[in-house]
Amino acid sequence: MAFRGIDFFKLDDVFSKEEKLIRKSVREFLTKEIEPLIKEAFHKEEPIPFKKIAPKMGELGMLGAFLPEEYGCPGGNYVEFGLICQEVERVDSSLRSFVAVTSGLVMYPIWKFGNEEQRKKYLPKLASGEIIGCFGLTEPNHGSDPGSMETTAKKDGNEWVLNGAKTWITEADIADVAVVFAKDVDSGRIRGFIVERGTPGFSQSAITQKGSMRAGGVGELGFVNCRIPEKNLLPNSGGLKSPLMCLNQARYGISWGALGAAMDCYETALNYTKERTQFGEPLAAYQLVQEKLVKMFMEISKGQLVSYRVGRLLDEGKGSPELISFAKKNNVRVARMCARTARELLGANGISLDYSPIRHMANIESVYTYEGTNDIHTLILGRYITGIQAFTRKI
Ligand code: TGC
Ligand code: FAD
C-alpha cells in the first residue's frame, strides 16, 4: 500500500507548491528505486550503493537543498530540506544520514567556512552526487565532548600536518572528500580541513557487524603525518563553534527524518491492526490497541508542528541551537516510541524483517545517539532555561 503519512493539522495547506513538489518527486523515486533494496541491504549489512544512487539524488535536488544555486546547489529552503529528510528516513535512517551528512556536514561547512575556490571546486560535484563526502569530528576518546579532541594539525610551510583518528564516521570508507576538524597545536584552535581520498597518510575503513544502520556505511578515518595543502584549510573555520554550526543543520534534518520513520511505523501498525483478527475482531477494534495508535498519531502530529516551525524560523534567519535541540530530542524520542509500539502491535511478526518497525527500531538507536545524544540535548536545553551548564563536573 502506498505511503500516506499524517497531516492532521493540515500542514499541506501551508507548504508551498515547490515544497510539495520536491516531496512528491523524492517519494516517487524512493518507492520505485530504493524501497525494494532496503530489506536485503539491512539483512546482509550491505550498504545501499550510495555511489550509484547519489547522481539520481543530485538530479532530484536532494543534496544541499538549502544551499544557493550559484554553486550548483538546489537553492531551496529549510522546509524543503526537512521534507526530503522525512521522505528518505521513512524508507531507512541510513538514507537520511547520507542526505543530512552530505548537505549539513560536508556541503554546509565548505559553503560557510570555505573560500570561493573551494566552493566552486567541491559544491557542484557534491550537489550533483558526482562525489561523496564525510564529516570527521568524533574520536575514539571524545564523542559528546568534541572540544577535547586529540587530532592535531601543525602548520609546516605551505602545508598542514594532521595526526589522529576519527571514528563512527558516516560514509568514511567510500567518501571522496572528508571535512575533518583538528586542533592547531600552535594556537590551540579547532580548524576545519578538506582531506581528499588518496592523500598520503590518510586512511579510510569501514566498521562492520553493526546491529543498527545496517543498510548504511560507517567507519574510521586515520591520519599519520598526513600533509594537507594550505588551500585545503577551511579559512573561515575557527573554534568548536564551527563544527557545532554544521551540526545544527544536520540535527534539524534529523528532526524531520525521525518523523518519517515514525510515520512508517505508525502506518504499518495501523494497516496491520485493521487487518489482523484476534478473538473474532480486528485488533484495531480493541481499546488498548487504539490507545497505542492514538499515542503514536498525536506525538507524530505534534512533532510535525515543531519541525515545521523550526524550519520556517531558520528560513527567516531566526533559528537557534536550542530550537534545534528541542526538535531533535523530541522527534527522535517520538520515533523511538513509535518504532517500539509498532513492533509490539505486530506481535511475533513485529520481529520479522518482512515488516519495517524492527529495522526502524534498531536504526533509531543510532539516531538517538548521534548528532548529540538525547542526554546532551537535555543538557543544552537545561543550560538554556537555567543559565547553568551541567556538562562538566570537577571531581
Ligand atoms: P560550548 O562552550 O558550549 O560552545 C563552544 C562554542 O560554540 C558555541 N556553540 C554553538 N554554536 C553554534 N551552534 C551550536 N549548536 C553551538 N553550541 C555551542 C558556543 O556559543 C561557544 O562559542 P564561543 O564563541 O563562545 O566560542 O562548548 P562545550 O565544549 O561546553 O560543548 C557543548 C556541547 C556539549 C553542547 C557540544 O560539545 C555538543 O553538542 N556535543 C555533542 C557532539 C555531537 O553532537 N557530535 C556529533 C558528531 S557528527 C554526527 O554525529 C553525525 S551523525 C550522521 C548523521 O547525521 O546521519
Ligand atoms: P559518549 O560521549 O561516550 O557518551 C556515552 C553515554 O554517556 C551517552 O549516553 C551520553 O548521553 C552520556 N553522557 C556523555 N556526556 C554526558 C554528560 N556530560 N552528562 C550526562 N551524560 C553524558 N560522528 C562524526 O563525527 N561524524 C559522523 O558522520 C558520525 N556518524 C555516526 C553514525 C552512527 C551510526 C553513529 C552511531 C555515530 C556517528 N557519529 C559520527 C558519532 C556520534 O556523534 C557519537 O557517537 C555521539 O556524539 C556520542 O558520542 P560517544 O558515542 O562517544 O558517546
Short mmCIF file of C-alpha atoms and ligand atoms in Angstrom, two decimals:
data_model
loop_
_atom_site.label_atom_id
_atom_site.label_comp_id
_atom_site.label_asym_id
_atom_site.label_seq_id
_atom_site.Cartn_x
_atom_site.Cartn_y
_atom_site.Cartn_z
CA MET A 1 0.00 0.00 0.00
CA ALA A 2 1.35 3.46 -0.91
CA PHE A 3 2.63 5.61 1.95
CA ARG A 4 0.03 8.18 3.04
CA GLY A 5 1.62 9.94 6.01
CA ILE A 6 -0.16 12.01 8.63
CA ASP A 7 -1.44 15.56 8.11
CA PHE A 8 -3.89 16.15 10.95
CA PHE A 9 -3.03 19.84 11.27
CA LYS A 10 -3.28 20.42 7.50
CA LEU A 11 0.33 21.39 7.01
CA ASP A 12 -0.16 20.67 3.32
CA ASP A 13 -2.16 23.91 3.23
CA VAL A 14 0.89 25.90 4.29
CA PHE A 15 3.59 24.11 2.30
CA SER A 16 4.41 25.91 -0.95
CA LYS A 17 3.95 24.34 -4.36
CA GLU A 18 7.72 23.78 -4.61
CA GLU A 19 7.84 22.15 -1.18
CA LYS A 20 5.08 19.69 -2.09
CA LEU A 21 6.65 19.02 -5.47
CA ILE A 22 10.04 18.03 -4.06
CA ARG A 23 8.34 15.76 -1.52
CA LYS A 24 6.36 14.10 -4.31
CA SER A 25 9.34 13.55 -6.63
CA VAL A 26 11.52 12.21 -3.80
CA ARG A 27 8.73 9.86 -2.69
CA GLU A 28 8.26 8.51 -6.21
CA PHE A 29 11.98 7.94 -6.66
CA LEU A 30 12.30 6.13 -3.35
CA THR A 31 9.25 3.95 -3.87
CA LYS A 32 10.44 2.83 -7.27
CA GLU A 33 14.19 2.56 -6.88
CA ILE A 34 15.21 2.35 -3.24
CA GLU A 35 12.48 0.69 -1.19
CA PRO A 36 12.92 -2.67 -2.95
CA LEU A 37 16.62 -2.72 -1.93
CA ILE A 38 16.29 -1.87 1.74
CA LYS A 39 15.27 -5.12 3.41
CA GLU A 40 18.06 -7.07 1.73
CA ALA A 41 20.66 -4.35 2.38
CA PHE A 42 19.78 -4.30 6.09
CA HIS A 43 19.66 -8.09 6.35
CA LYS A 44 23.03 -8.62 4.67
CA GLU A 45 24.65 -5.46 6.06
CA GLU A 46 25.49 -4.42 2.54
CA PRO A 47 25.17 -0.63 2.39
CA ILE A 48 22.89 0.84 -0.26
CA PRO A 49 25.03 1.63 -3.34
CA PHE A 50 25.33 5.32 -2.50
CA LYS A 51 27.82 5.99 -5.29
CA LYS A 52 25.30 4.70 -7.79
CA ILE A 53 22.24 6.48 -6.42
CA ALA A 54 23.88 9.80 -5.46
CA PRO A 55 23.74 11.18 -9.05
CA LYS A 56 20.00 10.50 -9.16
CA MET A 57 19.60 12.19 -5.78
CA GLY A 58 21.55 15.12 -7.16
CA GLU A 59 19.33 15.31 -10.22
CA LEU A 60 16.26 15.49 -7.98
CA GLY A 61 17.74 18.29 -5.85
CA MET A 62 18.07 16.13 -2.74
CA LEU A 63 21.65 17.16 -1.86
CA GLY A 64 22.36 20.54 -0.24
CA ALA A 65 18.73 21.57 -0.74
CA PHE A 66 19.07 24.85 1.21
CA LEU A 67 22.33 25.97 -0.42
CA PRO A 68 22.49 28.51 -3.26
CA GLU A 69 22.19 27.81 -6.96
CA GLU A 70 25.33 29.79 -7.82
CA TYR A 71 27.37 26.78 -6.62
CA GLY A 72 25.25 24.22 -8.43
CA CYS A 73 23.05 23.59 -5.38
CA PRO A 74 19.22 23.42 -5.47
CA GLY A 75 18.68 26.89 -3.94
CA GLY A 76 15.70 25.70 -1.88
CA ASN A 77 14.81 26.34 1.74
CA TYR A 78 14.99 24.58 5.09
CA VAL A 79 11.45 23.24 4.87
CA GLU A 80 12.30 21.54 1.56
CA PHE A 81 15.40 20.08 3.17
CA GLY A 82 13.21 18.84 6.04
CA LEU A 83 10.66 17.25 3.74
CA ILE A 84 13.44 15.46 1.84
CA CYS A 85 14.79 14.12 5.15
CA GLN A 86 11.31 12.98 6.18
CA GLU A 87 10.80 11.09 2.93
CA VAL A 88 14.16 9.34 2.94
CA GLU A 89 14.00 8.30 6.58
CA ARG A 90 10.55 6.78 6.27
CA VAL A 91 12.41 4.34 3.99
CA ASP A 92 15.54 3.97 6.13
CA SER A 93 17.54 6.14 8.55
CA SER A 94 20.77 5.35 6.70
CA LEU A 95 19.44 7.18 3.65
CA ARG A 96 18.64 10.25 5.72
CA SER A 97 22.09 10.01 7.25
CA PHE A 98 23.53 10.21 3.76
CA VAL A 99 21.39 13.23 2.86
CA ALA A 100 21.95 15.06 6.17
CA VAL A 101 25.70 14.42 6.26
CA THR A 102 26.18 15.46 2.63
CA SER A 103 24.02 18.59 2.96
CA GLY A 104 24.66 19.76 6.51
CA LEU A 105 28.05 18.38 7.43
CA VAL A 106 30.01 18.43 4.17
CA MET A 107 28.46 20.98 1.81
CA TYR A 108 27.44 23.49 4.51
CA PRO A 109 30.96 23.86 6.03
CA ILE A 110 32.52 24.23 2.59
CA TRP A 111 29.96 26.91 1.77
CA LYS A 112 30.13 28.63 5.18
CA PHE A 113 33.82 28.36 6.06
CA GLY A 114 35.39 27.85 2.64
CA ASN A 115 36.69 30.36 0.10
CA GLU A 116 35.33 30.89 -3.42
CA GLU A 117 37.84 28.49 -4.95
CA GLN A 118 36.81 25.69 -2.56
CA ARG A 119 33.10 26.37 -3.06
CA LYS A 120 33.42 26.26 -6.83
CA LYS A 121 35.61 23.18 -6.77
CA TYR A 122 33.57 20.97 -4.44
CA LEU A 123 29.97 22.14 -4.12
CA PRO A 124 28.73 21.46 -7.67
CA LYS A 125 30.19 17.94 -7.57
CA LEU A 126 28.69 17.20 -4.14
CA ALA A 127 25.30 18.62 -5.16
CA SER A 128 25.21 16.51 -8.31
CA GLY A 129 26.27 13.36 -6.45
CA GLU A 130 29.42 13.06 -8.57
CA ILE A 131 31.49 12.87 -5.38
CA ILE A 132 30.62 11.77 -1.84
CA GLY A 133 31.74 13.37 1.40
CA CYS A 134 32.02 12.57 5.09
CA PHE A 135 32.44 14.60 8.29
CA GLY A 136 35.07 13.76 10.89
CA LEU A 137 34.51 15.14 14.37
CA THR A 138 34.05 12.19 16.76
CA GLU A 139 37.18 10.44 18.03
CA PRO A 140 37.74 7.17 19.89
CA ASN A 141 38.15 9.07 23.20
CA HIS A 142 35.86 12.06 22.52
CA GLY A 143 32.26 11.76 21.39
CA SER A 144 29.91 14.04 23.33
CA ASP A 145 32.86 16.26 24.21
CA PRO A 146 34.46 17.07 20.84
CA GLY A 147 36.14 20.15 22.31
CA SER A 148 38.69 17.82 23.92
CA MET A 149 39.70 16.29 20.59
CA GLU A 150 43.21 14.90 20.23
CA THR A 151 43.61 15.08 16.45
CA THR A 152 46.22 17.73 15.75
CA ALA A 153 47.14 19.99 12.87
CA LYS A 154 50.60 21.54 12.67
CA LYS A 155 51.46 24.21 10.12
CA ASP A 156 54.62 23.38 8.18
CA GLY A 157 55.42 25.81 5.38
CA ASN A 158 52.57 25.69 2.85
CA GLU A 159 51.13 22.55 4.37
CA TRP A 160 49.32 21.32 7.45
CA VAL A 161 50.32 18.01 9.02
CA LEU A 162 47.41 16.05 10.50
CA ASN A 163 47.76 13.30 13.10
CA GLY A 164 44.99 11.44 14.88
CA ALA A 165 41.89 9.34 14.32
CA LYS A 166 38.17 9.84 13.83
CA THR A 167 35.65 7.08 14.43
CA TRP A 168 31.99 6.30 13.80
CA ILE A 169 32.08 8.42 10.66
CA THR A 170 29.16 8.03 8.24
CA GLU A 171 30.38 7.02 4.74
CA ALA A 172 34.01 7.10 5.97
CA ASP A 173 35.12 4.29 3.70
CA ILE A 174 33.50 5.46 0.45
CA ALA A 175 33.99 9.22 0.76
CA ASP A 176 35.91 11.09 -1.92
CA VAL A 177 36.40 14.03 0.44
CA ALA A 178 36.34 14.34 4.22
CA VAL A 179 35.65 17.53 6.15
CA VAL A 180 37.79 17.00 9.23
CA PHE A 181 38.26 19.05 12.38
CA ALA A 182 41.63 19.13 14.16
CA LYS A 183 43.31 21.24 16.83
CA ASP A 184 46.01 23.61 15.63
CA VAL A 185 48.89 22.79 18.00
CA ASP A 186 50.24 26.34 17.84
CA SER A 187 47.07 28.31 18.52
CA GLY A 188 45.03 25.61 20.27
CA ARG A 189 42.09 26.48 17.96
CA ILE A 190 39.98 23.90 16.19
CA ARG A 191 40.18 24.27 12.40
CA GLY A 192 38.41 22.53 9.53
CA PHE A 193 40.21 20.82 6.64
CA ILE A 194 39.18 19.20 3.38
CA VAL A 195 41.03 15.92 3.04
CA GLU A 196 40.88 14.17 -0.32
CA ARG A 197 40.78 10.42 -0.77
CA GLY A 198 44.23 9.02 -1.59
CA THR A 199 46.16 11.73 0.29
CA PRO A 200 49.31 10.02 1.68
CA GLY A 201 48.93 9.32 5.40
CA PHE A 202 45.12 9.32 5.18
CA SER A 203 43.30 6.01 5.75
CA GLN A 204 39.61 5.17 5.42
CA SER A 205 37.97 1.98 6.67
CA ALA A 206 34.55 0.52 7.45
CA ILE A 207 33.06 -0.61 10.77
CA THR A 208 31.04 -3.80 10.30
CA GLN A 209 28.85 -6.12 12.38
CA LYS A 210 26.53 -3.28 13.34
CA GLY A 211 23.14 -4.02 14.89
CA SER A 212 21.78 -0.70 13.60
CA MET A 213 22.08 1.26 10.32
CA ARG A 214 22.94 -1.96 8.54
CA ALA A 215 21.87 -0.51 5.18
CA GLY A 216 24.33 2.35 5.64
CA GLY A 217 28.06 2.80 5.93
CA VAL A 218 30.07 3.99 8.89
CA GLY A 219 33.78 3.78 9.58
CA GLU A 220 37.07 5.28 10.66
CA LEU A 221 39.49 7.89 9.35
CA GLY A 222 43.18 7.80 10.24
CA PHE A 223 45.84 10.49 9.89
CA VAL A 224 49.52 9.68 10.18
CA ASN A 225 51.70 12.65 9.24
CA CYS A 226 49.07 13.40 6.65
CA ARG A 227 50.10 16.51 4.70
CA ILE A 228 47.29 18.78 3.57
CA PRO A 229 47.97 21.73 1.28
CA GLU A 230 47.17 25.16 2.74
CA LYS A 231 44.49 25.57 0.07
CA ASN A 232 42.52 22.75 1.78
CA LEU A 233 42.22 24.57 5.10
CA LEU A 234 38.70 25.98 5.52
CA PRO A 235 39.90 29.54 6.09
CA ASN A 236 36.85 30.82 7.94
CA SER A 237 36.65 27.95 10.43
CA GLY A 238 37.83 28.60 13.96
CA GLY A 239 36.93 27.12 17.32
CA LEU A 240 34.44 24.45 18.35
CA LYS A 241 31.67 26.75 17.17
CA SER A 242 32.45 25.84 13.53
CA PRO A 243 31.64 22.11 13.71
CA LEU A 244 28.71 22.85 16.04
CA MET A 245 27.24 25.20 13.42
CA CYS A 246 27.37 22.29 10.95
CA LEU A 247 25.64 20.02 13.47
CA ASN A 248 22.75 22.50 13.68
CA GLN A 249 21.96 21.83 10.02
CA ALA A 250 22.01 18.05 10.28
CA ARG A 251 20.21 17.94 13.65
CA TYR A 252 17.36 19.94 12.15
CA GLY A 253 17.19 17.46 9.24
CA ILE A 254 17.07 14.59 11.73
CA SER A 255 14.05 16.13 13.46
CA TRP A 256 12.06 15.73 10.22
CA GLY A 257 13.68 12.44 9.30
CA ALA A 258 12.78 10.80 12.61
CA LEU A 259 9.12 11.63 11.92
CA GLY A 260 9.41 9.88 8.56
CA ALA A 261 10.49 6.69 10.32
CA ALA A 262 7.78 7.21 12.95
CA MET A 263 5.09 7.64 10.29
CA ASP A 264 6.15 4.49 8.52
CA CYS A 265 5.91 2.58 11.83
CA TYR A 266 2.53 4.10 12.61
CA GLU A 267 1.12 3.33 9.20
CA THR A 268 2.42 -0.23 9.28
CA ALA A 269 0.81 -0.76 12.69
CA LEU A 270 -2.47 0.86 11.62
CA ASN A 271 -2.77 -1.30 8.49
CA TYR A 272 -1.78 -4.43 10.38
CA THR A 273 -4.16 -3.97 13.29
CA LYS A 274 -7.07 -3.26 10.95
CA GLU A 275 -6.41 -6.48 9.06
CA ARG A 276 -5.40 -8.91 11.79
CA THR A 277 -8.21 -10.55 13.70
CA GLN A 278 -7.95 -11.97 17.23
CA PHE A 279 -10.85 -13.02 19.47
CA GLY A 280 -13.14 -12.56 16.46
CA GLU A 281 -12.47 -8.85 15.81
CA PRO A 282 -9.72 -6.81 14.16
CA LEU A 283 -7.03 -5.81 16.66
CA ALA A 284 -7.84 -2.16 15.87
CA ALA A 285 -11.28 -2.67 17.44
CA TYR A 286 -9.78 -3.10 20.92
CA GLN A 287 -9.40 -0.11 23.21
CA LEU A 288 -5.85 -0.95 24.31
CA VAL A 289 -4.76 -1.08 20.68
CA GLN A 290 -6.49 2.20 19.85
CA GLU A 291 -4.78 3.87 22.78
CA LYS A 292 -1.38 2.90 21.32
CA LEU A 293 -2.32 4.07 17.83
CA VAL A 294 -3.64 7.36 19.17
CA LYS A 295 -0.48 7.97 21.16
CA MET A 296 1.64 7.50 18.04
CA PHE A 297 -0.68 9.65 15.95
CA MET A 298 -0.69 12.52 18.46
CA GLU A 299 3.06 12.51 19.10
CA ILE A 300 3.82 12.48 15.36
CA SER A 301 1.35 15.30 14.72
CA LYS A 302 2.88 17.44 17.49
CA GLY A 303 6.39 16.68 16.20
CA GLN A 304 5.42 17.86 12.73
CA LEU A 305 4.40 21.26 14.10
CA VAL A 306 7.73 21.55 15.92
CA SER A 307 9.85 20.79 12.85
CA TYR A 308 7.73 22.91 10.55
CA ARG A 309 8.01 25.93 12.85
CA VAL A 310 11.76 25.49 13.36
CA GLY A 311 12.19 25.22 9.58
CA ARG A 312 10.31 28.43 8.91
CA LEU A 313 12.30 30.21 11.65
CA LEU A 314 15.54 29.01 10.08
CA ASP A 315 14.36 30.31 6.71
CA GLU A 316 13.65 33.67 8.34
CA GLY A 317 17.12 33.69 9.95
CA LYS A 318 15.57 33.33 13.43
CA GLY A 319 16.73 29.80 14.29
CA SER A 320 18.81 28.92 17.35
CA PRO A 321 20.76 25.87 18.56
CA GLU A 322 18.21 25.42 21.36
CA LEU A 323 15.23 25.32 19.00
CA ILE A 324 17.08 22.67 17.00
CA SER A 325 17.97 20.67 20.14
CA PHE A 326 14.29 20.73 21.15
CA ALA A 327 13.23 19.43 17.73
CA LYS A 328 15.95 16.75 17.50
CA LYS A 329 15.40 15.47 21.04
CA ASN A 330 11.62 15.50 20.87
CA ASN A 331 11.17 13.94 17.46
CA VAL A 332 13.77 11.21 17.91
CA ARG A 333 12.08 10.28 21.18
CA VAL A 334 8.77 10.13 19.29
CA ALA A 335 10.30 7.89 16.62
CA ARG A 336 11.80 5.61 19.24
CA MET A 337 8.43 5.24 20.96
CA CYS A 338 6.59 4.67 17.66
CA ALA A 339 9.04 2.02 16.45
CA ARG A 340 8.76 0.13 19.72
CA THR A 341 4.95 0.45 19.87
CA ALA A 342 4.50 -0.63 16.25
CA ARG A 343 6.81 -3.57 16.81
CA GLU A 344 4.68 -4.57 19.79
CA LEU A 345 1.40 -4.23 17.88
CA LEU A 346 2.64 -6.60 15.19
CA GLY A 347 3.19 -9.36 17.75
CA ALA A 348 5.64 -12.02 16.61
CA ASN A 349 5.55 -10.61 13.08
CA GLY A 350 6.98 -7.46 14.65
CA ILE A 351 10.36 -9.13 14.99
CA SER A 352 10.43 -10.14 11.33
CA LEU A 353 12.41 -8.05 8.87
CA ASP A 354 9.47 -8.53 6.50
CA TYR A 355 7.97 -5.59 8.39
CA SER A 356 9.79 -2.29 8.83
CA PRO A 357 9.32 -1.43 12.58
CA ILE A 358 12.12 -3.66 13.91
CA ARG A 359 14.54 -2.18 11.34
CA HIS A 360 13.49 1.38 12.21
CA MET A 361 13.73 0.48 15.91
CA ALA A 362 17.34 -0.64 15.51
CA ASN A 363 18.22 2.37 13.35
CA ILE A 364 16.68 4.88 15.72
CA GLU A 365 19.08 3.74 18.45
CA SER A 366 21.86 5.31 16.34
CA VAL A 367 19.83 8.43 15.70
CA TYR A 368 19.17 8.75 19.45
CA THR A 369 22.95 8.71 20.00
CA TYR A 370 24.47 10.62 17.11
CA GLU A 371 24.39 14.35 16.44
CA GLY A 372 24.30 14.93 20.20
CA THR A 373 22.89 12.16 22.35
CA ASN A 374 19.44 12.56 23.87
CA ASP A 375 21.20 13.47 27.14
CA ILE A 376 23.34 16.15 25.51
CA HIS A 377 20.24 17.84 24.08
CA THR A 378 18.62 17.70 27.53
CA LEU A 379 21.68 19.47 28.93
CA ILE A 380 21.65 22.06 26.12
CA LEU A 381 18.02 22.86 26.97
CA GLY A 382 18.77 22.69 30.70
CA ARG A 383 21.50 25.30 30.23
CA TYR A 384 19.10 27.43 28.20
CA ILE A 385 16.41 27.54 30.86
CA THR A 386 18.61 27.73 33.96
CA GLY A 387 21.64 29.56 32.65
CA ILE A 388 23.81 26.90 34.33
CA GLN A 389 25.87 24.44 32.27
CA ALA A 390 25.78 20.87 33.61
CA PHE A 391 28.03 19.21 31.02
CA THR A 392 31.17 19.25 33.09
CA ARG A 393 31.83 18.35 36.71
CA LYS A 394 35.09 18.83 38.52
CA ILE A 395 35.53 15.64 40.57
P1 TGC B 1 30.42 25.40 24.46
O1 TGC B 1 31.29 26.23 25.34
O2 TGC B 1 29.02 25.21 24.80
O3 TGC B 1 30.48 26.03 22.97
C1 TGC B 1 31.69 26.35 22.31
C2 TGC B 1 31.35 27.47 21.34
O4 TGC B 1 30.38 27.02 20.39
C3 TGC B 1 29.17 27.79 20.52
N1 TGC B 1 28.07 26.84 20.34
C4 TGC B 1 27.38 26.74 19.21
N2 TGC B 1 27.43 27.44 18.08
C5 TGC B 1 26.60 27.09 17.10
N3 TGC B 1 25.74 26.06 17.21
C6 TGC B 1 25.66 25.32 18.33
N4 TGC B 1 24.81 24.29 18.40
C7 TGC B 1 26.50 25.64 19.40
N5 TGC B 1 26.71 25.13 20.65
C8 TGC B 1 27.66 25.88 21.21
C9 TGC B 1 29.23 28.44 21.88
O5 TGC B 1 28.45 29.61 21.89
C10 TGC B 1 30.71 28.70 22.00
O6 TGC B 1 31.01 29.81 21.18
P2 TGC B 1 32.23 30.81 21.54
O7 TGC B 1 32.13 31.88 20.52
O8 TGC B 1 31.94 31.27 22.94
O9 TGC B 1 33.47 30.01 21.45
O10 TGC B 1 31.18 24.04 24.21
P3 TGC B 1 31.29 22.73 25.11
O11 TGC B 1 32.66 22.16 24.89
O12 TGC B 1 30.85 23.02 26.52
O13 TGC B 1 30.29 21.70 24.41
C11 TGC B 1 28.96 21.92 24.34
C12 TGC B 1 28.23 20.67 23.79
C13 TGC B 1 28.33 19.51 24.76
C14 TGC B 1 26.79 21.07 23.65
C15 TGC B 1 28.80 20.26 22.44
O14 TGC B 1 30.09 19.83 22.55
C16 TGC B 1 27.98 19.20 21.74
O15 TGC B 1 26.99 19.50 21.08
N6 TGC B 1 28.37 17.89 21.86
C17 TGC B 1 27.74 16.81 21.08
C18 TGC B 1 28.68 16.35 20.00
C19 TGC B 1 27.95 15.92 18.76
O16 TGC B 1 26.80 16.22 18.53
N7 TGC B 1 28.66 15.26 17.87
C20 TGC B 1 28.09 14.88 16.59
C21 TGC B 1 29.15 14.39 15.64
S1 TGC B 1 28.61 14.33 13.95
C22 TGC B 1 27.48 13.11 13.90
O17 TGC B 1 27.09 12.54 14.86
C23 TGC B 1 26.95 12.78 12.54
S2 TGC B 1 25.82 11.51 12.58
C24 TGC B 1 25.50 11.19 10.98
C25 TGC B 1 24.14 11.64 10.57
O18 TGC B 1 23.73 12.77 10.83
O19 TGC B 1 23.45 10.85 9.99
P1 FAD B 2 29.81 9.20 24.87
O1 FAD B 2 30.05 10.67 24.65
O2 FAD B 2 30.91 8.41 25.44
O3 FAD B 2 28.50 9.01 25.72
C1 FAD B 2 28.14 7.76 26.33
C2 FAD B 2 26.91 7.99 27.21
O4 FAD B 2 27.22 8.97 28.23
C3 FAD B 2 25.72 8.55 26.44
O5 FAD B 2 24.54 8.00 26.93
C4 FAD B 2 25.77 10.05 26.75
O6 FAD B 2 24.49 10.68 26.65
C5 FAD B 2 26.29 10.04 28.17
N1 FAD B 2 26.98 11.29 28.50
C6 FAD B 2 28.09 11.82 27.91
N2 FAD B 2 28.42 13.00 28.48
C7 FAD B 2 27.49 13.22 29.46
C8 FAD B 2 27.27 14.28 30.40
N3 FAD B 2 28.07 15.35 30.45
N4 FAD B 2 26.23 14.18 31.23
C9 FAD B 2 25.39 13.10 31.19
N5 FAD B 2 25.53 12.07 30.31
C10 FAD B 2 26.58 12.14 29.46
N6 FAD B 2 30.43 11.33 14.37
C11 FAD B 2 31.00 12.14 13.43
O7 FAD B 2 31.85 12.98 13.76
N7 FAD B 2 30.68 12.04 12.12
C12 FAD B 2 29.75 11.15 11.67
O8 FAD B 2 29.46 11.10 10.48
C13 FAD B 2 29.14 10.28 12.62
N8 FAD B 2 28.26 9.33 12.21
C14 FAD B 2 27.77 8.41 13.12
C15 FAD B 2 26.97 7.37 12.65
C16 FAD B 2 26.49 6.42 13.55
C17 FAD B 2 25.66 5.29 13.04
C18 FAD B 2 26.77 6.54 14.93
C19 FAD B 2 26.24 5.55 15.91
C20 FAD B 2 27.57 7.57 15.39
C21 FAD B 2 28.08 8.52 14.49
N9 FAD B 2 28.94 9.55 14.91
C22 FAD B 2 29.51 10.40 13.98
C23 FAD B 2 29.37 9.61 16.30
C24 FAD B 2 28.33 10.23 17.23
O9 FAD B 2 28.20 11.60 17.02
C25 FAD B 2 28.75 9.92 18.67
O10 FAD B 2 28.54 8.54 18.86
C26 FAD B 2 27.96 10.73 19.69
O11 FAD B 2 28.31 12.09 19.64
C27 FAD B 2 28.16 10.22 21.13
O12 FAD B 2 29.49 10.02 21.42
P2 FAD B 2 30.02 8.62 22.06
O13 FAD B 2 29.47 7.52 21.22
O14 FAD B 2 31.48 8.73 22.19
O15 FAD B 2 29.32 8.51 23.45
#
